[in-house]
PDB file of C-alpha atoms in Angstrom:
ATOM      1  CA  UNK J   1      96.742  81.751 169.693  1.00 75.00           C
ATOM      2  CA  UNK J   2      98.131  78.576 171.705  1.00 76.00           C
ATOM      3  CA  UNK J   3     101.599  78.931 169.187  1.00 76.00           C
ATOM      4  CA  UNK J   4     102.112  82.734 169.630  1.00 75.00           C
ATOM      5  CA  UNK J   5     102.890  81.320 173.516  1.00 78.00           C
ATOM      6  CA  UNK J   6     103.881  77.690 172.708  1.00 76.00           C
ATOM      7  CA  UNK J   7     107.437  77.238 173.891  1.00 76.00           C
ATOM      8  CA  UNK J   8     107.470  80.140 176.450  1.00 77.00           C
ATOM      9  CA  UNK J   9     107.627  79.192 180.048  1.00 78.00           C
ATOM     10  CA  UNK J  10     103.837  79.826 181.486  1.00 78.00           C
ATOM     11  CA  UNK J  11     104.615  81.444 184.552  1.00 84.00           C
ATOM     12  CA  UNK J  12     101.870  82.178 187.755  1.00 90.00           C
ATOM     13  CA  UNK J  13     101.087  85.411 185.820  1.00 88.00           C
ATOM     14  CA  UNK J  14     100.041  84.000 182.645  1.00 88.00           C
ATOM     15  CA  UNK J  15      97.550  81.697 184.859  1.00 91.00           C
ATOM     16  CA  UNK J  16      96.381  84.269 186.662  1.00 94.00           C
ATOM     17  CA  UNK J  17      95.382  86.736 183.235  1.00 91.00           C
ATOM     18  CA  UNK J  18      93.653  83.749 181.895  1.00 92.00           C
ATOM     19  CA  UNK J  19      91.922  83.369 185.550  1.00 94.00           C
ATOM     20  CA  UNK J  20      90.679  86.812 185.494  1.00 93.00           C
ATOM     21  CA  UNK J  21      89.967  87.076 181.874  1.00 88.00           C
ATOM     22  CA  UNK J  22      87.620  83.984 181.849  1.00 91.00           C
ATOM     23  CA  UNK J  23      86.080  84.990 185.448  1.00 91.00           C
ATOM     24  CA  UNK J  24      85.347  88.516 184.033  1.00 85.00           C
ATOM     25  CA  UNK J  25      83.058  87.197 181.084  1.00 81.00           C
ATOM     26  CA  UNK J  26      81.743  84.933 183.210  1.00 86.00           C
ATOM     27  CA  UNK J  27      80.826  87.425 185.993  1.00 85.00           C
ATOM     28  CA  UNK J  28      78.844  89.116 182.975  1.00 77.00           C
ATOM     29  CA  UNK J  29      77.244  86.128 181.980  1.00 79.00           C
ATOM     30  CA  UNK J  30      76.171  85.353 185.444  1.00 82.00           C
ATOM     31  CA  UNK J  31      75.130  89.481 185.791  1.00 75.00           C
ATOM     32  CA  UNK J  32      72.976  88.982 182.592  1.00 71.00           C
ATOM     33  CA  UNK J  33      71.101  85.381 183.548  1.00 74.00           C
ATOM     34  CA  UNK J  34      70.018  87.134 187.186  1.00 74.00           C
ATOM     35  CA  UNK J  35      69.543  90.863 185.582  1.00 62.00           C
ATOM     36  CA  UNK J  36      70.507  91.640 189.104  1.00 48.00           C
ATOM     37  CA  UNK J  37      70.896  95.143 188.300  1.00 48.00           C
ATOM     38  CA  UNK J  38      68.257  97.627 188.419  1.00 55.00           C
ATOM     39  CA  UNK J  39      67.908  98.433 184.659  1.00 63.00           C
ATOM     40  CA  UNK J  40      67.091 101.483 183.342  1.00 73.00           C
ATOM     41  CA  UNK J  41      64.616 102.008 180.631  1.00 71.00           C
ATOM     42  CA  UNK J  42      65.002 105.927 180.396  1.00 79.00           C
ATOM     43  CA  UNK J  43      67.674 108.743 181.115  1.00 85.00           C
ATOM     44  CA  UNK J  44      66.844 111.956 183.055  1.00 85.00           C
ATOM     45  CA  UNK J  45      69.419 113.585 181.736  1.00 85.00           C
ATOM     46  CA  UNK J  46      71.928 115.376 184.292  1.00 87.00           C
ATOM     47  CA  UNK J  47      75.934 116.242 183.852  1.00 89.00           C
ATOM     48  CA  UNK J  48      76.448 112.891 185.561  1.00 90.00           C
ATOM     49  CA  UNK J  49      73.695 111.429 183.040  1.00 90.00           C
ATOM     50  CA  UNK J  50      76.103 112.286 180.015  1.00 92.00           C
ATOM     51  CA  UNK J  51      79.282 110.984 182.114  1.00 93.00           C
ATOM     52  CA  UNK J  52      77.612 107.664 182.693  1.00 91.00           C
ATOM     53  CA  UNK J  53      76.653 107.191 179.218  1.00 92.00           C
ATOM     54  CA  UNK J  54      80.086 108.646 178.001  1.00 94.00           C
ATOM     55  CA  UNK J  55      81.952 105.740 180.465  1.00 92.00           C
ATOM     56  CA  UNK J  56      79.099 103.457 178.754  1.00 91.00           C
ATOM     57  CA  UNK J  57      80.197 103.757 175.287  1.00 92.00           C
ATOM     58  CA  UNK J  58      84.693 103.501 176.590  1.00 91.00           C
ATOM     59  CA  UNK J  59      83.701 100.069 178.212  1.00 87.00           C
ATOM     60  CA  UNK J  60      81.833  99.188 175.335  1.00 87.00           C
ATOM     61  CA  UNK J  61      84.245  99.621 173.072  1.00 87.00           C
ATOM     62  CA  UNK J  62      85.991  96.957 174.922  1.00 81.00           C
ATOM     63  CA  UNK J  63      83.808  94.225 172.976  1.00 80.00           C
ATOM     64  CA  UNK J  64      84.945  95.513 169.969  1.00 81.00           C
ATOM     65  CA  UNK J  65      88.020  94.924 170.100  1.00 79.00           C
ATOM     66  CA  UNK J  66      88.596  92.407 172.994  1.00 73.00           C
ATOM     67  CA  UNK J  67      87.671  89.115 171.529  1.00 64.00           C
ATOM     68  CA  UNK J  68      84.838  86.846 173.333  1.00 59.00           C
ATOM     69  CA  UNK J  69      83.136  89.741 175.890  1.00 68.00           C
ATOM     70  CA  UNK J  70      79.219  90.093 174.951  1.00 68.00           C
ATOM     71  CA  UNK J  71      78.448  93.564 174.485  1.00 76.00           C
ATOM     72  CA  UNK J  72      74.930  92.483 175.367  1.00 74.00           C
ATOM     73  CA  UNK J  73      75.839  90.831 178.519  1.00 69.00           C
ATOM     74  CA  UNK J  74      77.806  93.736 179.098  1.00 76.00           C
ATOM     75  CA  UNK J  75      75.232  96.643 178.879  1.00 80.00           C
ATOM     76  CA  UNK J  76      72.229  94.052 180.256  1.00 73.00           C
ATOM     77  CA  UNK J  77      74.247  93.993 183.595  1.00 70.00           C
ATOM     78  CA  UNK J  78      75.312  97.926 183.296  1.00 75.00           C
ATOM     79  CA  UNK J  79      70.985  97.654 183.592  1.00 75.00           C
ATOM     80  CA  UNK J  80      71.296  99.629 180.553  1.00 83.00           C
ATOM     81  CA  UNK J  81      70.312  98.009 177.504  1.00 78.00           C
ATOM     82  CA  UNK J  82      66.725  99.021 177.417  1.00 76.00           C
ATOM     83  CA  UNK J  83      67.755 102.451 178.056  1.00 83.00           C
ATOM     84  CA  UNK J  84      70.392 102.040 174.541  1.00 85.00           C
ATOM     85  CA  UNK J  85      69.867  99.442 172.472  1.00 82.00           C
ATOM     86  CA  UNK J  86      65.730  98.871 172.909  1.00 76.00           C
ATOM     87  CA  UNK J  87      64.620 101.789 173.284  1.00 79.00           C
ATOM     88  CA  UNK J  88      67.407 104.837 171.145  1.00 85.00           C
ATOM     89  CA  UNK J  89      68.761 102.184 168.825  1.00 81.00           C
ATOM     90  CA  UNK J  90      65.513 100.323 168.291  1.00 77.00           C
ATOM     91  CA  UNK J  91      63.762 103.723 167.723  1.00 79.00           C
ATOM     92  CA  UNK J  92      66.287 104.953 165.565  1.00 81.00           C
ATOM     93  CA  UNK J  93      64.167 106.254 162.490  1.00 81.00           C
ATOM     94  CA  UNK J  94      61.775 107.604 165.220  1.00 81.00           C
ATOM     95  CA  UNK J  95      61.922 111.490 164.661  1.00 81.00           C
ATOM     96  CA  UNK J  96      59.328 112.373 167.729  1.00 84.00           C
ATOM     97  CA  UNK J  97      61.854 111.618 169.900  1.00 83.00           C
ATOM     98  CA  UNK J  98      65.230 112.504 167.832  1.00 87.00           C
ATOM     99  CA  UNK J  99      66.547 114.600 170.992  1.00 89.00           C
ATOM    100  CA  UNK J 100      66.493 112.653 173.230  1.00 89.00           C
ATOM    101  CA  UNK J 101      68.066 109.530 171.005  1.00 89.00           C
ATOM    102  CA  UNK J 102      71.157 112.194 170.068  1.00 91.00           C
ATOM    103  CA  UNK J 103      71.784 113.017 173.775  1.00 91.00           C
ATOM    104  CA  UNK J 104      72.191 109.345 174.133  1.00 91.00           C
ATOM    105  CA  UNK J 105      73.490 108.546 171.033  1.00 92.00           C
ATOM    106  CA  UNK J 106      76.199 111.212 170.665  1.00 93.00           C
ATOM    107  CA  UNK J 107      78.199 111.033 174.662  1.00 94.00           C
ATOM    108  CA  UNK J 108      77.671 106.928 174.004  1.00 93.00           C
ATOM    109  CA  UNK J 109      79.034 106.880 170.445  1.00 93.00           C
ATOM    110  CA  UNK J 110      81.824 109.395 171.735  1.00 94.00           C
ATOM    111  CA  UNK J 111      83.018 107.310 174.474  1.00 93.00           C
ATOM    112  CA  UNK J 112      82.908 104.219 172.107  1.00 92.00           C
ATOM    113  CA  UNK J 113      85.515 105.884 169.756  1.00 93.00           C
ATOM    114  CA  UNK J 114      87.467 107.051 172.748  1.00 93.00           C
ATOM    115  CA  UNK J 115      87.535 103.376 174.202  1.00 91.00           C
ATOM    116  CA  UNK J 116      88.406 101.521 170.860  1.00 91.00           C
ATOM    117  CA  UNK J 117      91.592 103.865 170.600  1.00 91.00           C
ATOM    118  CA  UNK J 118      92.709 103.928 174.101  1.00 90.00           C
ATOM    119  CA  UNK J 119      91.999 100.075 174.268  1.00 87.00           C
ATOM    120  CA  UNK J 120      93.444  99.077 171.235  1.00 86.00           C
ATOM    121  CA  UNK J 121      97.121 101.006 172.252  1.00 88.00           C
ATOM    122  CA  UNK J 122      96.438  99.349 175.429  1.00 87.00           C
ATOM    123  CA  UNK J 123      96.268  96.010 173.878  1.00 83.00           C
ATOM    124  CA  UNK J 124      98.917  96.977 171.388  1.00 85.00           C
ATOM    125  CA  UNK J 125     101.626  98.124 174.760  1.00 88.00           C
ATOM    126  CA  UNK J 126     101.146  94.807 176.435  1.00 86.00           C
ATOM    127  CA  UNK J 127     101.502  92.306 173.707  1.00 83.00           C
ATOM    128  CA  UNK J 128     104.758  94.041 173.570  1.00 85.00           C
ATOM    129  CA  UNK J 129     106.073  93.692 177.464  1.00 87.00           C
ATOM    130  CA  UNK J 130     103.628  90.895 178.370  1.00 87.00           C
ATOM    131  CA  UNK J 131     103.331  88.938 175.028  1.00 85.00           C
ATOM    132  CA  UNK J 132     102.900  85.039 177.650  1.00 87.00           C
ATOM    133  CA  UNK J 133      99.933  86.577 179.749  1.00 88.00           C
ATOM    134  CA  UNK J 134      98.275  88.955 176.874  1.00 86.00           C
ATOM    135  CA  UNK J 135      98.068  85.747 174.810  1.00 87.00           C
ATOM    136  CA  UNK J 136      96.691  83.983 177.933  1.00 89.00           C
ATOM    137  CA  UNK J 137      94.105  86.772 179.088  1.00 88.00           C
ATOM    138  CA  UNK J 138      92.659  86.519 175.277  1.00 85.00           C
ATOM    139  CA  UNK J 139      92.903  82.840 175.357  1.00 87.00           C
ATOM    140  CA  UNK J 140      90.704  83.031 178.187  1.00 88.00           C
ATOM    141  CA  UNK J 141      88.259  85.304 177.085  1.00 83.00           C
ATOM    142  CA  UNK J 142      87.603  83.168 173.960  1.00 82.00           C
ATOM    143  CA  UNK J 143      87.118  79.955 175.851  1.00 86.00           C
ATOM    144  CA  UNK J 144      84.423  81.981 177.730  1.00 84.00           C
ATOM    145  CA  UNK J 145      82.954  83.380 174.969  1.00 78.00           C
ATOM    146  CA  UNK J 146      82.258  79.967 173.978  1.00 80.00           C
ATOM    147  CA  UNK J 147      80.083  79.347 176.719  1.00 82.00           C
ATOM    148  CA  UNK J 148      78.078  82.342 176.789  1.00 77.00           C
ATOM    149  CA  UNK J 149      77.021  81.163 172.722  1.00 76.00           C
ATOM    150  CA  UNK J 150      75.256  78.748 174.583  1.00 79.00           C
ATOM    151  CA  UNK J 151      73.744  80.510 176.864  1.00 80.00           C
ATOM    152  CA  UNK J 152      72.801  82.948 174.729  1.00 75.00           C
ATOM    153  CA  UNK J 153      71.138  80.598 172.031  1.00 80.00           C
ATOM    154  CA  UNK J 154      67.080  81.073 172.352  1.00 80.00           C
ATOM    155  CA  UNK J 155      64.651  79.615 170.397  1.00 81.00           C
ATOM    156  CA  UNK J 156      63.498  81.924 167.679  1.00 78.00           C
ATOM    157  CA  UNK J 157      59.700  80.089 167.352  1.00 79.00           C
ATOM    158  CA  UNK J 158      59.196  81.368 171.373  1.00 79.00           C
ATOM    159  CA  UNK J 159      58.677  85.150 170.315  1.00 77.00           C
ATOM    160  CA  UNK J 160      59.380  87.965 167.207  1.00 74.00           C
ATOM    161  CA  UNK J 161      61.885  89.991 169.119  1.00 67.00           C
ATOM    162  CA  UNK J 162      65.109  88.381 170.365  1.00 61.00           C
ATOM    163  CA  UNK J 163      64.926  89.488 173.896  1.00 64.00           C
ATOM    164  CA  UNK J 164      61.685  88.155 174.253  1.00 72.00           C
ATOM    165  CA  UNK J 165      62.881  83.964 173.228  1.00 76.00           C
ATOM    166  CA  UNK J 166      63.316  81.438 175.384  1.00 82.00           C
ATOM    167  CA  UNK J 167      66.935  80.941 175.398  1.00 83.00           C
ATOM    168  CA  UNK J 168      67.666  77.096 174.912  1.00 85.00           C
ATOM    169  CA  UNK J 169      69.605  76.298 178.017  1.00 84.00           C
ATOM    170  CA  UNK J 170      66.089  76.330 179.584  1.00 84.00           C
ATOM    171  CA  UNK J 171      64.550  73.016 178.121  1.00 83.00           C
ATOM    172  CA  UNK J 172      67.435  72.192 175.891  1.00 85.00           C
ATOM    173  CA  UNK J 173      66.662  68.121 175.809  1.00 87.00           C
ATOM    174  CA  UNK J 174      63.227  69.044 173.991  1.00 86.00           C
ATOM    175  CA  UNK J 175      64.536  71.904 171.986  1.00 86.00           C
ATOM    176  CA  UNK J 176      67.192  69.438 170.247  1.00 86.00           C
ATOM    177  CA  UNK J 177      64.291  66.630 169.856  1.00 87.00           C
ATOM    178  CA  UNK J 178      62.452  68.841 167.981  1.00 86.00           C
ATOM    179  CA  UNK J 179      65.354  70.717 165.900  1.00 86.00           C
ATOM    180  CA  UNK J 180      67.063  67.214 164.809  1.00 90.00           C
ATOM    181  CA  UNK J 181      67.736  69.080 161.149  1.00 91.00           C
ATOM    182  CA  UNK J 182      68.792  72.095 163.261  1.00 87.00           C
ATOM    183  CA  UNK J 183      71.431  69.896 165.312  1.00 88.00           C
ATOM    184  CA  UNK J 184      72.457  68.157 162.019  1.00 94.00           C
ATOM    185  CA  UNK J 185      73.297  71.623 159.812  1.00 95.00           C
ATOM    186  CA  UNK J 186      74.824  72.832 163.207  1.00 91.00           C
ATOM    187  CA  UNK J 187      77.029  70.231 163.692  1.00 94.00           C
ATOM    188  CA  UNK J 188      77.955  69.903 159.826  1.00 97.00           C
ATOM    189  CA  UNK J 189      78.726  73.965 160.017  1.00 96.00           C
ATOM    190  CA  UNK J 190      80.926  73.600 163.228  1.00 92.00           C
ATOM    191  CA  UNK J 191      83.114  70.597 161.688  1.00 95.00           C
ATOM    192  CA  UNK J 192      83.552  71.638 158.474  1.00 96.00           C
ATOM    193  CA  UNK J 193      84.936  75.654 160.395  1.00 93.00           C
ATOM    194  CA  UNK J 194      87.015  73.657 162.179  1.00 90.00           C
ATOM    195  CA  UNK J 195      88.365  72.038 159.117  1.00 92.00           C
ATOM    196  CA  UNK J 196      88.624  75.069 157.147  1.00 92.00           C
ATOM    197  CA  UNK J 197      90.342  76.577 160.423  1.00 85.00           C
ATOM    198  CA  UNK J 198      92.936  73.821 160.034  1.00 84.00           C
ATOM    199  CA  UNK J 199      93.939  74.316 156.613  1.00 85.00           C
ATOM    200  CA  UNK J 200      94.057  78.371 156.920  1.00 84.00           C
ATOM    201  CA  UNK J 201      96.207  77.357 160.064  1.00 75.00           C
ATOM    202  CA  UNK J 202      98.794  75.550 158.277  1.00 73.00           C
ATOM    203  CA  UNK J 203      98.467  77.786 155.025  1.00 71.00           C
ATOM    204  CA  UNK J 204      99.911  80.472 157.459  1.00 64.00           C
ATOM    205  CA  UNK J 205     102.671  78.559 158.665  1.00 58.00           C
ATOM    206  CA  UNK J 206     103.281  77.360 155.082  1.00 58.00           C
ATOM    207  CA  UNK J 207     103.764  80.846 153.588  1.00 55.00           C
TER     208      UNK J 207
END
């Protein structure tokens, strides 16, 4: 990503998309670790109701295609995981309640498809007129993203369900004392990505 922008003069504005781009998935991150948001665990459902849920699934579909935003952290500070992912998509194959999962399901998976195609020639327009600062905004949200894998590490011997570990962060010193092999593979995975990164990179140049 660096090349597409190597060469080109980084102006205020390309600072500033990177800026906002890393503050925004940070902002999530921080709205996810203090679940300052009331959550909500169940929909009454109202015209409103299906708008919400509708806006839900277009701003979801923005970590689908934008690279490094958690749609987790997204919908955990939205206070509306439960409501979604716990809850309808957890209880999926759960008939007794199969009405109430499609009038979440259906204005949320509506919006989602809306989103990825009104995001995507979003996306697609300003790579085009603002190729420096698009470059910078996803640079930024990638560089985030990394951060938030830590934070979003738990340890998987704490509980069955993944919302219910201890994430890492918490007592990471003792958690990497007693995972040396854990650390080791880790480590051996991330170097060896990076090298295989490398080579694809200059493959691509190469060709």
């Amino acid at each position: 990503l660096y090349q597409k922008i190597k060469g080109n003069r980084i102006s205020i504005y390309s600072i500033l998309s990177f800026v906002i781009a890393f503050s925004a998935v940070m902002l999530l991150l921080i709205g996810k670790l203090s679940n300052s948001t009331n959550a909500i665990d169940h929909f009454d459902f109202k015209i409103w109701t299906y708008l919400f849920i509708l806006l839900v699934g277009i701003l979801s579909a923005a970590t689908m295609v934008v690279p490094g935003i958690s749609g987790s952290a997204l919908l955990i500070t939205l206070g509306v995981y439960t409501a979604i992912v716990t809850d309808v998509v957890g209880n999926i194959l759960d008939f007794s309640v199969l009405g109430y999962n499609l009038q979440v399901l259906i204005p949320f998976g509506v919006g989602a498809v809306i989103g990825i195609f009104l995001i995507s020639k979003l996306i697609e327009i300003v790579i085009k007129k603002y190729v420096v600062q698009t470059y910078s905004a996803i640079i930024g949200f990638i560089i985030a993203s990394a951060i938030v894998i830590v934070f979003e590490m738990t340890d998987q011997t704490t509980a069955i369900d993944f919302k219910d570990q201890t994430p890492i962060y918490t007592n990471l010193i003792n958690y990497l004392s007693g995972n040396v092999w854990s650390v080791v593979i880790g480590l051996i995975a991330l170097f060896f990505g990076i090298f295989v990164e490398f080579q694809l990179f200059h493959y691509e140049f190469l060709v």
